[in-house]
mmCIF file of C-alpha atoms in Angstrom:
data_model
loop_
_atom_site.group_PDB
_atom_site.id
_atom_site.type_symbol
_atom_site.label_atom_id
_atom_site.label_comp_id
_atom_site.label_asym_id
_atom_site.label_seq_id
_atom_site.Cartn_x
_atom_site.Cartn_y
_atom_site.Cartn_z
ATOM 1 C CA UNK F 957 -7.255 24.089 -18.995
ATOM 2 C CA UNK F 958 -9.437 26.316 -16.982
ATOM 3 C CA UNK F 959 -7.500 25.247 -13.681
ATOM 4 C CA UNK F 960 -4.526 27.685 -12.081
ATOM 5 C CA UNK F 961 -1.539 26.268 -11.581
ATOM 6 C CA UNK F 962 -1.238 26.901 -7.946
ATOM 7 C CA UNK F 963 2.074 27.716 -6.776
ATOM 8 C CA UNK F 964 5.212 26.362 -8.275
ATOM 9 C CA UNK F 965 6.815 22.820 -7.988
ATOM 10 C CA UNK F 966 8.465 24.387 -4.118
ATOM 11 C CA UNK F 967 5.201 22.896 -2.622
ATOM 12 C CA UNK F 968 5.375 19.603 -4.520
ATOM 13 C CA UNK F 969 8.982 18.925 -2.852
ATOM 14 C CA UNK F 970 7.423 19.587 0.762
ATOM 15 C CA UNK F 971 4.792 17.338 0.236
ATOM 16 C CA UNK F 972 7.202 15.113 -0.551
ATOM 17 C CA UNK F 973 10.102 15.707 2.325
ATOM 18 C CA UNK F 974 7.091 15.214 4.746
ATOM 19 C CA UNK F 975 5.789 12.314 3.153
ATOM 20 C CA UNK F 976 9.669 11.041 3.237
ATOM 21 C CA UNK F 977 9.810 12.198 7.237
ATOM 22 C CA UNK F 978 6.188 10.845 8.086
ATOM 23 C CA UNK F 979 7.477 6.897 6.439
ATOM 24 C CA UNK F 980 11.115 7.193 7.840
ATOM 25 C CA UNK F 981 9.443 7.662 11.698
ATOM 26 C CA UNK F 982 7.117 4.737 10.745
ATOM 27 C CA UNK F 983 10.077 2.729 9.974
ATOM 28 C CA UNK F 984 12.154 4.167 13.137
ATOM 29 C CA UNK F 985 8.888 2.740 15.178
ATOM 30 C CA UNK F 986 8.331 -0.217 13.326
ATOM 31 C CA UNK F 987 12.068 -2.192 14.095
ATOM 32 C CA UNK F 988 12.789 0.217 17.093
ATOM 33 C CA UNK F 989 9.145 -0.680 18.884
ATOM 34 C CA UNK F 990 9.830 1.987 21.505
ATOM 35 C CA UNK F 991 6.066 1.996 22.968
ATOM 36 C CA UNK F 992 3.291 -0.770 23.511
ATOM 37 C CA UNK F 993 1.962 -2.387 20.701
ATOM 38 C CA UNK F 994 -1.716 -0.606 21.130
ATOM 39 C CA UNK F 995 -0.174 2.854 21.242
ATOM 40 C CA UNK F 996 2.023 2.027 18.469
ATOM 41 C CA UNK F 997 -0.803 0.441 16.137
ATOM 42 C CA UNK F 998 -3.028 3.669 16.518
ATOM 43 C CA UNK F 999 0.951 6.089 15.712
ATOM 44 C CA UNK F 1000 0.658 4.134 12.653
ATOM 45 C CA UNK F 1001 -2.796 4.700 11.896
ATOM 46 C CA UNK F 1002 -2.939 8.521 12.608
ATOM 47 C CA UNK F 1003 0.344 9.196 10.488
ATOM 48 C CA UNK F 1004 -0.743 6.777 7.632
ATOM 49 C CA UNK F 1005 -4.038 8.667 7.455
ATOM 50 C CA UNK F 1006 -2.343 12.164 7.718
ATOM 51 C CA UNK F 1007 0.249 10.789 4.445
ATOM 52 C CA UNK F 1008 -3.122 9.980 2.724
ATOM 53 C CA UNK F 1009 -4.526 13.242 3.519
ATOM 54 C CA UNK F 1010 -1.490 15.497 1.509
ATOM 55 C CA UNK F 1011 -1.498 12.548 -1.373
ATOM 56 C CA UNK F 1012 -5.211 13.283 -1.522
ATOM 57 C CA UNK F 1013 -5.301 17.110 -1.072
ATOM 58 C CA UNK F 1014 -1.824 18.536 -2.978
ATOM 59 C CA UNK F 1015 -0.653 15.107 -5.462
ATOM 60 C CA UNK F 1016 -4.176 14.710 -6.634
ATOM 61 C CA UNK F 1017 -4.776 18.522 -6.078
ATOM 62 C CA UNK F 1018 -8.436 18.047 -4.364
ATOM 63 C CA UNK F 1019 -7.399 20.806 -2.389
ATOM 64 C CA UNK F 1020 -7.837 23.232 -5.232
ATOM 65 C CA UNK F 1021 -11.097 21.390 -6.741
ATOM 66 C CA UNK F 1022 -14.429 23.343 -6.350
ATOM 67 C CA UNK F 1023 -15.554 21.864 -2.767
ATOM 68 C CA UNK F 1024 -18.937 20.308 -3.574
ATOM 69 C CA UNK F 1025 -16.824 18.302 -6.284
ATOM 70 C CA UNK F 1026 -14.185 17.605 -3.029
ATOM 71 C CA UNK F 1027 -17.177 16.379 -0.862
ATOM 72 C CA UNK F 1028 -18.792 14.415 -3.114
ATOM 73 C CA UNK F 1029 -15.563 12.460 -3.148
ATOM 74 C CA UNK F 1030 -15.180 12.577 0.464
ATOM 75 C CA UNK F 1031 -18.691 11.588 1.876
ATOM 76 C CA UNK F 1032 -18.903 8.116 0.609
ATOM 77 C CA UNK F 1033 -15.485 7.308 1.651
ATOM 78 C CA UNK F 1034 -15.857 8.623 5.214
ATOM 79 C CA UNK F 1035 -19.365 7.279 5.270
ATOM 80 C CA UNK F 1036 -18.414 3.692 3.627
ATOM 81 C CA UNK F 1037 -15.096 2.751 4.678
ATOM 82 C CA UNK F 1038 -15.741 3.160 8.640
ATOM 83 C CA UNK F 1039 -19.092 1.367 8.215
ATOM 84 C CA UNK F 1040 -17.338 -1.005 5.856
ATOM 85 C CA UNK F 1041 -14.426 -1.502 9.335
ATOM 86 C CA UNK F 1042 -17.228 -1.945 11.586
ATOM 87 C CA UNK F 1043 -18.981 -4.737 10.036
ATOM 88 C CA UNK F 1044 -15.687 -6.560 9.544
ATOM 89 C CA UNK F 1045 -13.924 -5.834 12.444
ATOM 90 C CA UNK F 1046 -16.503 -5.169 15.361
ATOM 91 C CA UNK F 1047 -19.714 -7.284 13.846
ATOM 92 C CA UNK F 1048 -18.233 -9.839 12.368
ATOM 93 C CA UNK F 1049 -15.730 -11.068 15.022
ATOM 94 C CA UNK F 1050 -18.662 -12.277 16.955
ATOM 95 C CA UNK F 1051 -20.382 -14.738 14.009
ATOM 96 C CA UNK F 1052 -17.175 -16.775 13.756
ATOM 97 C CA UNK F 1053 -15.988 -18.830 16.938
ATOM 98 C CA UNK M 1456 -30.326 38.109 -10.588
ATOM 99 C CA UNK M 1457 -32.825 35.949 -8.508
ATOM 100 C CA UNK M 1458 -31.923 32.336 -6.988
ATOM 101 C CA UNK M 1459 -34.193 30.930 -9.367
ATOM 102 C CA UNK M 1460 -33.000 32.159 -12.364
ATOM 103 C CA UNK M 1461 -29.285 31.038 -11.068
ATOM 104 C CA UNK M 1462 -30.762 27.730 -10.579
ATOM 105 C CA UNK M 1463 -32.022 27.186 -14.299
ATOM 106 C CA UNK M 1464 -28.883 28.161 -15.756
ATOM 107 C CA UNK M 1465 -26.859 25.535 -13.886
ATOM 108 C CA UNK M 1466 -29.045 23.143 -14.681
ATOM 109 C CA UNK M 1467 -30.156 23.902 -18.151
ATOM 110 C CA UNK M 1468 -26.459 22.559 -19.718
ATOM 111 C CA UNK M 1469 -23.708 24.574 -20.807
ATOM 112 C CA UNK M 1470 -21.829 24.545 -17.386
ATOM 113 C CA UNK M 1471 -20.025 22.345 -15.226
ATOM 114 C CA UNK M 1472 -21.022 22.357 -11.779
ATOM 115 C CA UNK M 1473 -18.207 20.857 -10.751
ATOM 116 C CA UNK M 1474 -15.431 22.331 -12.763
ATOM 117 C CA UNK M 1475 -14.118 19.252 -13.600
ATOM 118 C CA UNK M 1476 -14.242 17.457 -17.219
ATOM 119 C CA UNK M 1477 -16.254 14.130 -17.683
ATOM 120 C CA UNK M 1478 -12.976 12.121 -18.020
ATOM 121 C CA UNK M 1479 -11.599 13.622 -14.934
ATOM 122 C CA UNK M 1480 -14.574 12.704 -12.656
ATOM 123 C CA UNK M 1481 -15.178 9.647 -14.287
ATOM 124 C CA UNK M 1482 -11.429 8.540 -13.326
ATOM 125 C CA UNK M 1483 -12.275 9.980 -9.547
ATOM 126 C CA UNK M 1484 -15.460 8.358 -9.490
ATOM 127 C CA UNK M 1485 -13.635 4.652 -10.566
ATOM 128 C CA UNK M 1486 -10.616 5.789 -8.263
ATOM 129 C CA UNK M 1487 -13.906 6.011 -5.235
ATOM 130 C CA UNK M 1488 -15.160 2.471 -6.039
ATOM 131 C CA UNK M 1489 -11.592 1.487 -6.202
ATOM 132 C CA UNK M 1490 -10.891 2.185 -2.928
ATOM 133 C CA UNK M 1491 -13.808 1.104 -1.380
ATOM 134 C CA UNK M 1492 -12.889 -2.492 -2.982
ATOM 135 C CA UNK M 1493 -9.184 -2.392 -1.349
ATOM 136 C CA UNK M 1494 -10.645 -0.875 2.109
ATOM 137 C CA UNK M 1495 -13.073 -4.549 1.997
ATOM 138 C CA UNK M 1496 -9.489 -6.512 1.518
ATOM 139 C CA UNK M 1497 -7.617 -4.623 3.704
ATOM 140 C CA UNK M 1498 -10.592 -4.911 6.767
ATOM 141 C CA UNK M 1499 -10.765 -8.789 5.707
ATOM 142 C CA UNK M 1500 -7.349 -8.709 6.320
ATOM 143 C CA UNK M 1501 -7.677 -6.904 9.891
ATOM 144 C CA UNK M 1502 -10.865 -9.056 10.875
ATOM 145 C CA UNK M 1503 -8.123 -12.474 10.002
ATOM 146 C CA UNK M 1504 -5.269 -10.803 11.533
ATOM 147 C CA UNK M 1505 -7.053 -10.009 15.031
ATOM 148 C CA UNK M 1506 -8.907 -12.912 15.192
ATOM 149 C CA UNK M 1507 -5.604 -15.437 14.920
ATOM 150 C CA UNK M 1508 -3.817 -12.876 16.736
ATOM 151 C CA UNK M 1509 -1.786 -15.373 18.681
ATOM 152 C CA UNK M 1510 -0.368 -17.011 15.959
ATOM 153 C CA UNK M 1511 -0.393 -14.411 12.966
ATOM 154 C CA UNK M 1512 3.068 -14.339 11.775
ATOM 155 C CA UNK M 1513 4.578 -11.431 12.171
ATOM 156 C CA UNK M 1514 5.404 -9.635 8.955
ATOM 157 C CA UNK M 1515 8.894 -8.615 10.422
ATOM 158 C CA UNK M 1516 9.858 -12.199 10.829
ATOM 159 C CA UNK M 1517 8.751 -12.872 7.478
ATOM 160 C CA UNK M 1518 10.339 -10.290 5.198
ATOM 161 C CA UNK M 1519 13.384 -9.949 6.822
ATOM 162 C CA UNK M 1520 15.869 -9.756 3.459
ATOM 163 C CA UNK M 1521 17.583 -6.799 2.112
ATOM 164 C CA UNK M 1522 19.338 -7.206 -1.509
ATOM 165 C CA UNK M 1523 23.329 -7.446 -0.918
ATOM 166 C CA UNK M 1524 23.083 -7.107 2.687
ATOM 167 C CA UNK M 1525 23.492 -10.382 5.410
ATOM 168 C CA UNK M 1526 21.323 -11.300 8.360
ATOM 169 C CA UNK M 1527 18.366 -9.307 9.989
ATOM 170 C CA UNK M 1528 16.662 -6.432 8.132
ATOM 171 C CA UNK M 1529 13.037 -6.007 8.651
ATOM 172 C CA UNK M 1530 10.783 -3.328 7.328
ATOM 173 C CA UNK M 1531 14.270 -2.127 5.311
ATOM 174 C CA UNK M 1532 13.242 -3.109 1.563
ATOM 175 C CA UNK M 1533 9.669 -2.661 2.041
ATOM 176 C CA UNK M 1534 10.595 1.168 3.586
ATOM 177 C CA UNK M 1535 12.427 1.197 0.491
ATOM 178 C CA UNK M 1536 9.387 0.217 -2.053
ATOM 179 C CA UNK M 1537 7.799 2.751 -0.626
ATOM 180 C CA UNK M 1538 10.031 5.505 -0.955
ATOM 181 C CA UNK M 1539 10.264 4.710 -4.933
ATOM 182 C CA UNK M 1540 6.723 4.643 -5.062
ATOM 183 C CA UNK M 1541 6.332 7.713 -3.373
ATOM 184 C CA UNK M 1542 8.856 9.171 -5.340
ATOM 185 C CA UNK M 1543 7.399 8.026 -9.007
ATOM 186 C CA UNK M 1544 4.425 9.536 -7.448
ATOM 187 C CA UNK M 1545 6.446 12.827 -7.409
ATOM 188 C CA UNK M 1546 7.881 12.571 -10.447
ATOM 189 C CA UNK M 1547 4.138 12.770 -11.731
ATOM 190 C CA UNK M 1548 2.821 15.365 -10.445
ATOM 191 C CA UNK M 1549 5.956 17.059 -11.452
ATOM 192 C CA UNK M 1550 4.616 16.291 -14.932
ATOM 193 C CA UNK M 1551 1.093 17.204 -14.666
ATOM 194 C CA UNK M 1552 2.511 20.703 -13.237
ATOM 195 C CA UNK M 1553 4.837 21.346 -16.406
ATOM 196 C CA UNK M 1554 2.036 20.178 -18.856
ATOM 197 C CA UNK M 1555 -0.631 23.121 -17.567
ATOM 198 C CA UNK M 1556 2.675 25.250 -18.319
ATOM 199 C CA UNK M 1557 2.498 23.585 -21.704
ATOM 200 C CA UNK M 1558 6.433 22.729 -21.396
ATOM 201 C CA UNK M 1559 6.252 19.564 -23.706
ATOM 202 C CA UNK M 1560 10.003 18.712 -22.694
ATOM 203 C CA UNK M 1561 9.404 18.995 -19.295
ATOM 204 C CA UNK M 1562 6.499 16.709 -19.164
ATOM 205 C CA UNK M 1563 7.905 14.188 -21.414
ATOM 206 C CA UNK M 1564 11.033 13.449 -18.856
ATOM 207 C CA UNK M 1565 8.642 13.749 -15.596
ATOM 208 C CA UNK M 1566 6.804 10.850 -17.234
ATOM 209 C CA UNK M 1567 9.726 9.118 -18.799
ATOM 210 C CA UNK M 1568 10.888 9.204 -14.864
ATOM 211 C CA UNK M 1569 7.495 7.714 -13.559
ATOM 212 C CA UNK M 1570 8.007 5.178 -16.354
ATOM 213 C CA UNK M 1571 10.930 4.046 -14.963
ATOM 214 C CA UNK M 1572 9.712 4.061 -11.631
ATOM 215 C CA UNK M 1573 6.768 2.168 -11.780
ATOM 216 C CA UNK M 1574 9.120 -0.866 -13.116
ATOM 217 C CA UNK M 1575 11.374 -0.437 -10.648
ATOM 218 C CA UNK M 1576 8.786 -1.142 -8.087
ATOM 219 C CA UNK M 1577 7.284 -3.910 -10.122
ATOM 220 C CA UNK M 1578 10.654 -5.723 -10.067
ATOM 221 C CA UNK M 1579 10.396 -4.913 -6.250
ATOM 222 C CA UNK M 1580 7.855 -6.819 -5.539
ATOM 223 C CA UNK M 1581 9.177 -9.446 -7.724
ATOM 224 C CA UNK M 1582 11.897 -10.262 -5.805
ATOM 225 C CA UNK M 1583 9.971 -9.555 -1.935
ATOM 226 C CA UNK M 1584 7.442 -12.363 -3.591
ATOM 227 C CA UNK M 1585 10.158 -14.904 -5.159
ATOM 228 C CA UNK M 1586 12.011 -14.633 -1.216
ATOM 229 C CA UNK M 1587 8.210 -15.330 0.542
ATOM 230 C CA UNK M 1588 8.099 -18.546 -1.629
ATOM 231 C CA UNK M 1589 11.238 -19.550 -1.650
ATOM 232 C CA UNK M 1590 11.508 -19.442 2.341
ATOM 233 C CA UNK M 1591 14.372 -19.791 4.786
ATOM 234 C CA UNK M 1592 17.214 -21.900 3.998
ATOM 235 C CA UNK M 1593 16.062 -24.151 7.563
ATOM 236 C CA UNK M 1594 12.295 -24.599 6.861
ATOM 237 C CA UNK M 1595 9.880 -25.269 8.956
ATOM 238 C CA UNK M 1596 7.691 -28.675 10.093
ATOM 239 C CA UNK M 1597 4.171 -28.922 9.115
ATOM 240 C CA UNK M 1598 2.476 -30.875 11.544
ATOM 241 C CA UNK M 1599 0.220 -33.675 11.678
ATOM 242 C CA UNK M 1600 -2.298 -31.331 13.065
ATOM 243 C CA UNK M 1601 -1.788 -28.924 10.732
ATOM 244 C CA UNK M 1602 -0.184 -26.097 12.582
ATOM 245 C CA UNK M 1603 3.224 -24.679 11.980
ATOM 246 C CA UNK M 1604 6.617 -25.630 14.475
ATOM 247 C CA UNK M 1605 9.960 -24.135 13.992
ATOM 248 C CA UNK M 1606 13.075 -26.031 14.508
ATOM 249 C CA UNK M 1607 15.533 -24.245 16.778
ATOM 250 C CA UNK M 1608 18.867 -25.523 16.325
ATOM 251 C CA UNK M 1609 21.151 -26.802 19.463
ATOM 252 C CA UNK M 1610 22.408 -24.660 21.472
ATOM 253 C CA UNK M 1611 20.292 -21.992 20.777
ATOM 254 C CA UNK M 1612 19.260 -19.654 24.073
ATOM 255 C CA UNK M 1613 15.256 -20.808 24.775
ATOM 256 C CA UNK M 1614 14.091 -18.890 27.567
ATOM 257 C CA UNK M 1615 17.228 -19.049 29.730
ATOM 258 C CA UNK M 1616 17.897 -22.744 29.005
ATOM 259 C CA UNK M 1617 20.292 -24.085 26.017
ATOM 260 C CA UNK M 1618 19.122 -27.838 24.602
ATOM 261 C CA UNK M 1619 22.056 -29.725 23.353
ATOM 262 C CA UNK M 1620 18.900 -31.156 20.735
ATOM 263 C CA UNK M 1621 16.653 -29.494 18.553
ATOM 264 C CA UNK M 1622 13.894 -28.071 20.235
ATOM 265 C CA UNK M 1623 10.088 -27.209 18.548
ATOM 266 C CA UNK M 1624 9.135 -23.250 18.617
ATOM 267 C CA UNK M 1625 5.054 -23.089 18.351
ATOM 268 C CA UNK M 1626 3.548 -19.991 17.103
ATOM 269 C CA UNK M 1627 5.680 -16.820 18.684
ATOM 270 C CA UNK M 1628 6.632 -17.692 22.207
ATOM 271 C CA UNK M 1629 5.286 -21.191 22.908
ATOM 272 C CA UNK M 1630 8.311 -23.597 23.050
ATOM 273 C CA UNK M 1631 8.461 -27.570 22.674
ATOM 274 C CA UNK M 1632 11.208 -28.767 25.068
ATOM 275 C CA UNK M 1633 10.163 -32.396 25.958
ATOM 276 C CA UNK M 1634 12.147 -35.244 24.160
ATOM 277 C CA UNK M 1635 8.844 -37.357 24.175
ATOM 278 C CA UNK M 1636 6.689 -34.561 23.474
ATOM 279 C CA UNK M 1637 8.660 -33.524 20.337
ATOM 280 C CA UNK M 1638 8.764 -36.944 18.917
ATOM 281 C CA UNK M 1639 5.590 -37.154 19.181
ATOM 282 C CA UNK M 1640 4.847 -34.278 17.304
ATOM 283 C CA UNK M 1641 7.367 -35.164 14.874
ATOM 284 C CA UNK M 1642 5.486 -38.161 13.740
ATOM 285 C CA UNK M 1643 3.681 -37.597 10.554
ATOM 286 C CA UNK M 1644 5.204 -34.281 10.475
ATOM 287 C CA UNK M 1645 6.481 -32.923 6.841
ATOM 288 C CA UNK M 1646 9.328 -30.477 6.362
ATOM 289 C CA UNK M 1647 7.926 -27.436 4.297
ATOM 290 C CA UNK M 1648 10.099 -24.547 2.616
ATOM 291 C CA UNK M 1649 8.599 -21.149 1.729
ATOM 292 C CA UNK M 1650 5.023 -20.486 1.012
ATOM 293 C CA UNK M 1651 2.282 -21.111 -1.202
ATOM 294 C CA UNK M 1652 -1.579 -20.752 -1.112
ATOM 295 C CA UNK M 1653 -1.812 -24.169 0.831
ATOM 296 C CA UNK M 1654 1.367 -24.310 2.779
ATOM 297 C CA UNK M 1655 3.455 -21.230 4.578
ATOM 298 C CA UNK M 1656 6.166 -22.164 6.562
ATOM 299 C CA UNK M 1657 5.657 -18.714 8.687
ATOM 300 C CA UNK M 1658 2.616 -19.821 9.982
ATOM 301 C CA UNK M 1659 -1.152 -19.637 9.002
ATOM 302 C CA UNK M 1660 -1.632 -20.016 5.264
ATOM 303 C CA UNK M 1661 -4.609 -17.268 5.507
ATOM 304 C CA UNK M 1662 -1.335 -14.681 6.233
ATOM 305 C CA UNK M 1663 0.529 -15.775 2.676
ATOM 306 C CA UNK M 1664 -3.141 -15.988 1.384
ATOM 307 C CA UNK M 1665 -3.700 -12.534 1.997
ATOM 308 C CA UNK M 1666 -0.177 -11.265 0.867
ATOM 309 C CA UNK M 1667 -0.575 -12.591 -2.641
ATOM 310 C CA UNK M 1668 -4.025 -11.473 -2.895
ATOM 311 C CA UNK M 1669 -3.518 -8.374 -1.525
ATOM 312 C CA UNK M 1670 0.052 -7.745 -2.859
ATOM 313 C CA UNK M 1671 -1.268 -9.172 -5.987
ATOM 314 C CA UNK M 1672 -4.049 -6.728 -6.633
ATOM 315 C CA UNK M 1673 -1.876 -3.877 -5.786
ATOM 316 C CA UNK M 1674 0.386 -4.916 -8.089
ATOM 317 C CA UNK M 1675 -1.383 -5.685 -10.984
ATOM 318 C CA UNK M 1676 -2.601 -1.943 -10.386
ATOM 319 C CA UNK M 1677 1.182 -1.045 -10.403
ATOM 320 C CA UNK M 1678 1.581 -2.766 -13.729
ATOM 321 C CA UNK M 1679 -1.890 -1.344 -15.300
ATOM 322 C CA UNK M 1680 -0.201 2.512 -14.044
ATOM 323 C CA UNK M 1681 2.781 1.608 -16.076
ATOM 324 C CA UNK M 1682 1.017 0.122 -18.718
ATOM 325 C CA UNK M 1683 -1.543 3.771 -19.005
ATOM 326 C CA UNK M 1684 1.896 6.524 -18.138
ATOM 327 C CA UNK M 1685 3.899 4.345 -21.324
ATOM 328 C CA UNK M 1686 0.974 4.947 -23.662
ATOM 329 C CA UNK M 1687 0.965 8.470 -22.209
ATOM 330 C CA UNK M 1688 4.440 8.840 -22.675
ATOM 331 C CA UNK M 1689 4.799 7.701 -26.029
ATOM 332 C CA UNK M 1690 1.748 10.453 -26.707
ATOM 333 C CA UNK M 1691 3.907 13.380 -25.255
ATOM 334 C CA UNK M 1692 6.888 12.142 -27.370
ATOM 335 C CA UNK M 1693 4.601 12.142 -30.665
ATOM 336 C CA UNK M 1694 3.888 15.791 -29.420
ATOM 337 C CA UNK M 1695 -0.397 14.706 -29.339
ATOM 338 C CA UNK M 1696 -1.027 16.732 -26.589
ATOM 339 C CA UNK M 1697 0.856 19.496 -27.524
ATOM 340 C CA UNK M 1698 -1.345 19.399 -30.798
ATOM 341 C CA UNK M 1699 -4.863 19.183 -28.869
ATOM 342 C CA UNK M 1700 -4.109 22.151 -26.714
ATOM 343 C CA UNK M 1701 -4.067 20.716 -22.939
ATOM 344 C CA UNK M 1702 -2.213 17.841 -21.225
ATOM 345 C CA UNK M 1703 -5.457 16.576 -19.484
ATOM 346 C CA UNK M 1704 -4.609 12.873 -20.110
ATOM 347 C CA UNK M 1705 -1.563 13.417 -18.074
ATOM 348 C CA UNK M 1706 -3.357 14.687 -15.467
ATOM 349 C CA UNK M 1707 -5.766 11.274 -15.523
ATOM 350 C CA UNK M 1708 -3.317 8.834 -15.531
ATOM 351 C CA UNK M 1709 -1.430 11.368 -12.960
ATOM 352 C CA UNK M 1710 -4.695 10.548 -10.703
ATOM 353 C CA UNK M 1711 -4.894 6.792 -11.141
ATOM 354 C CA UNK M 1712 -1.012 6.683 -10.149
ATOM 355 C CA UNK M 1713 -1.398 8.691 -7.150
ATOM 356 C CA UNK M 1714 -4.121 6.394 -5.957
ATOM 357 C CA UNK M 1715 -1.649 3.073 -6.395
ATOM 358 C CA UNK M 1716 0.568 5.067 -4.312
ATOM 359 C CA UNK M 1717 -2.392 5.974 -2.047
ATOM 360 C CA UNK M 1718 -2.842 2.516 -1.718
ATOM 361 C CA UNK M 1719 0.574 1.209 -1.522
ATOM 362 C CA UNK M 1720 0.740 3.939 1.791
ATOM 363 C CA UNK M 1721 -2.101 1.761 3.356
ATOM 364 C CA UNK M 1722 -0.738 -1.463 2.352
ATOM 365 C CA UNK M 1723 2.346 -0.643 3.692
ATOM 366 C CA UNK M 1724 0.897 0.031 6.954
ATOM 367 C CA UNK M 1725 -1.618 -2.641 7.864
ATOM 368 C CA UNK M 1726 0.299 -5.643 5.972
ATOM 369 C CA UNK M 1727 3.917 -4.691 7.527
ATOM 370 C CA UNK M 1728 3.734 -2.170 10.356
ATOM 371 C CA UNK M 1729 0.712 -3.056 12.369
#
């Protein structure tokens, strides 16, 4: 295949000790609840979108794809999925009493 | 060599623009719609979740079983399903590494290893499912009015006070002390177990609706990835890759089970955590 093999399988165990470190502190948070439940919900969120981030980028290696074949990956899902959360979440809430 | 002339030979054939084979974008480009289809269940899951926020059950209280140990253990088994997921997830791209090094033995036991993975999970969720609808050993009442009230045994601690009868537990916090108030609610009242798409003794049947749905999908997903990686690793055993030159299947099917585990990351979050 015409791709490099970037770097050696050191990276791929990093990925996955932070991966490992990232779901053990959601755990620690999750039965230890040591803020309030809005600060905690957005912890989640941030570090569950930071996991999906180095799946995305090193497991599925989109880091090392030519970057208009990275974007057009990216744009619909940054461009959907929050428009998609908005309907449901912020528009809808109001149609249903 | 003028921009023009640059832009005729892109687009007169005979390169890739994006460096990627058809197979591989086509996978990416399923993987894309695939997402946007879980990120509609997972919002309809939010918009339910927020909107019965009072009385959501709380997954804690729900999945509170850990195999071999007693009492108490939330978030412990699921924290585990995760870690094997992420884990077969490693074992893959441990595989697609060694098969652009062309090491056929490598990549046959990286994929033997995500194999064996993948089922593990599977019977995971077997057993997290078979505890939701079995239920607790005490059950719950289903109401006359349809709602949800938890028996709390006497001489239990309620809010500073100790009943020497059972007392009704509404929703999270809302408590049912009255003798003539409970017997009232007690009439017509039916005593559930476990839960099903009609009837969840946690609560709201939209929250067991939306674990077997959304559990559900994921997991036939989980059982498609298996299904793809055995084909694909009975194909590095018969040494077909090897012949043709490249691993790129590996690499496919390497993509489609990152993206359970992707999905299993988000799951994991918004069903149990938040």
């Amino acid at each position: 295949m015409s791709h490099d093999n970037h770097g050696g399988t050191k990276k791929i165990w990093i990925v996955f000790w932070l991966l490992l470190a990232l779901t053990s502190i959601e755990v620690a948070l999750g039965i230890y609840k040591p803020f309030s439940y809005e600060i905690l919900k957005w912890t989640f969120i941030i570090l569950t979108l930071v996991k999906a981030y180095y799946i995305v980028a090193y497991f599925m290696h989109v880091k090392h794809e030519r970057s208009n074949f990275a974007w057009t990956l990216a744009l619909p899902t940054f461009i959907l999925i929050p428009y998609l959360l908005f309907i449901l979440l912020t528009e809808a809430s109001d149609l249903i009493v | 060599m003028g921009a023009k002339a640059t832009t005729q030979s892109v687009w007169s054939g005979g390169t890739r623009p994006y460096d990627a084979s058809y197979g591989k974008m086509m996978m990416w480009f399923f993987l894309l719609t695939d997402a946007l289809t879980f990120s509609g269940f997972l919002g309809a899951y939010g918009f339910a979740r927020f909107k019965y926020a009072e009385i959501w059950p709380n997954a804690e209280n729900v999945f509170t079983h850990f195999p071999g140990v007693e009492g108490h253990q939330p978030l412990l088994y699921v924290a585990l399903m995760t870690f094997i997921l992420i884990m077969s997830s490693v074992t893959m791209v441990l595989a697609v590494h060694h098969g652009k090094n062309m090491e056929h033995k490598k990549v046959a036991i990286w994929m033997g290893l995500t194999v064996i993975g993948g089922i593990i999970f599977l019977g995971s969720q077997a057993w997290e499912w078979m505890h939701f609808i079995h239920g607790t050993v005490e059950g719950a009442l289903h109401l006359a009015n349809g709602s949800i009230a938890h028996i709390v045994a006497p001489g239990t601690d309620v809010l500073g006070q100790v009943f020497d009868y059972e007392v009704l537990k509404l929703g999270a916090e809302k408590f049912i002390t009255d003798p003539s108030a409970i017997a009232t609610l007690k009439e017509g009242a039916e005593h559930v177990y476990g839960a099903n798409m009609v009837i969840n003794e946690y609560g709201l049947p939209q929250f067991a609706n939306f674990f077997f749905f959304i559990t559900g999908f994921h997991g036939f997903h989980v059982f498609t990835g298996v299904l793809l990686n055995t084909i694909i690793f009975i194909n590095v055993l018969f040494g077909t890759y090897e012949r043709r030159g490249h691993y790129e299947m590996v690499e496919k099917v390497g993509l489609y089970w990152h993206f359970v585990d992707l999905v299993w990351v988000f799951v994991f979050t918004f069903f149990y955590l938040v």
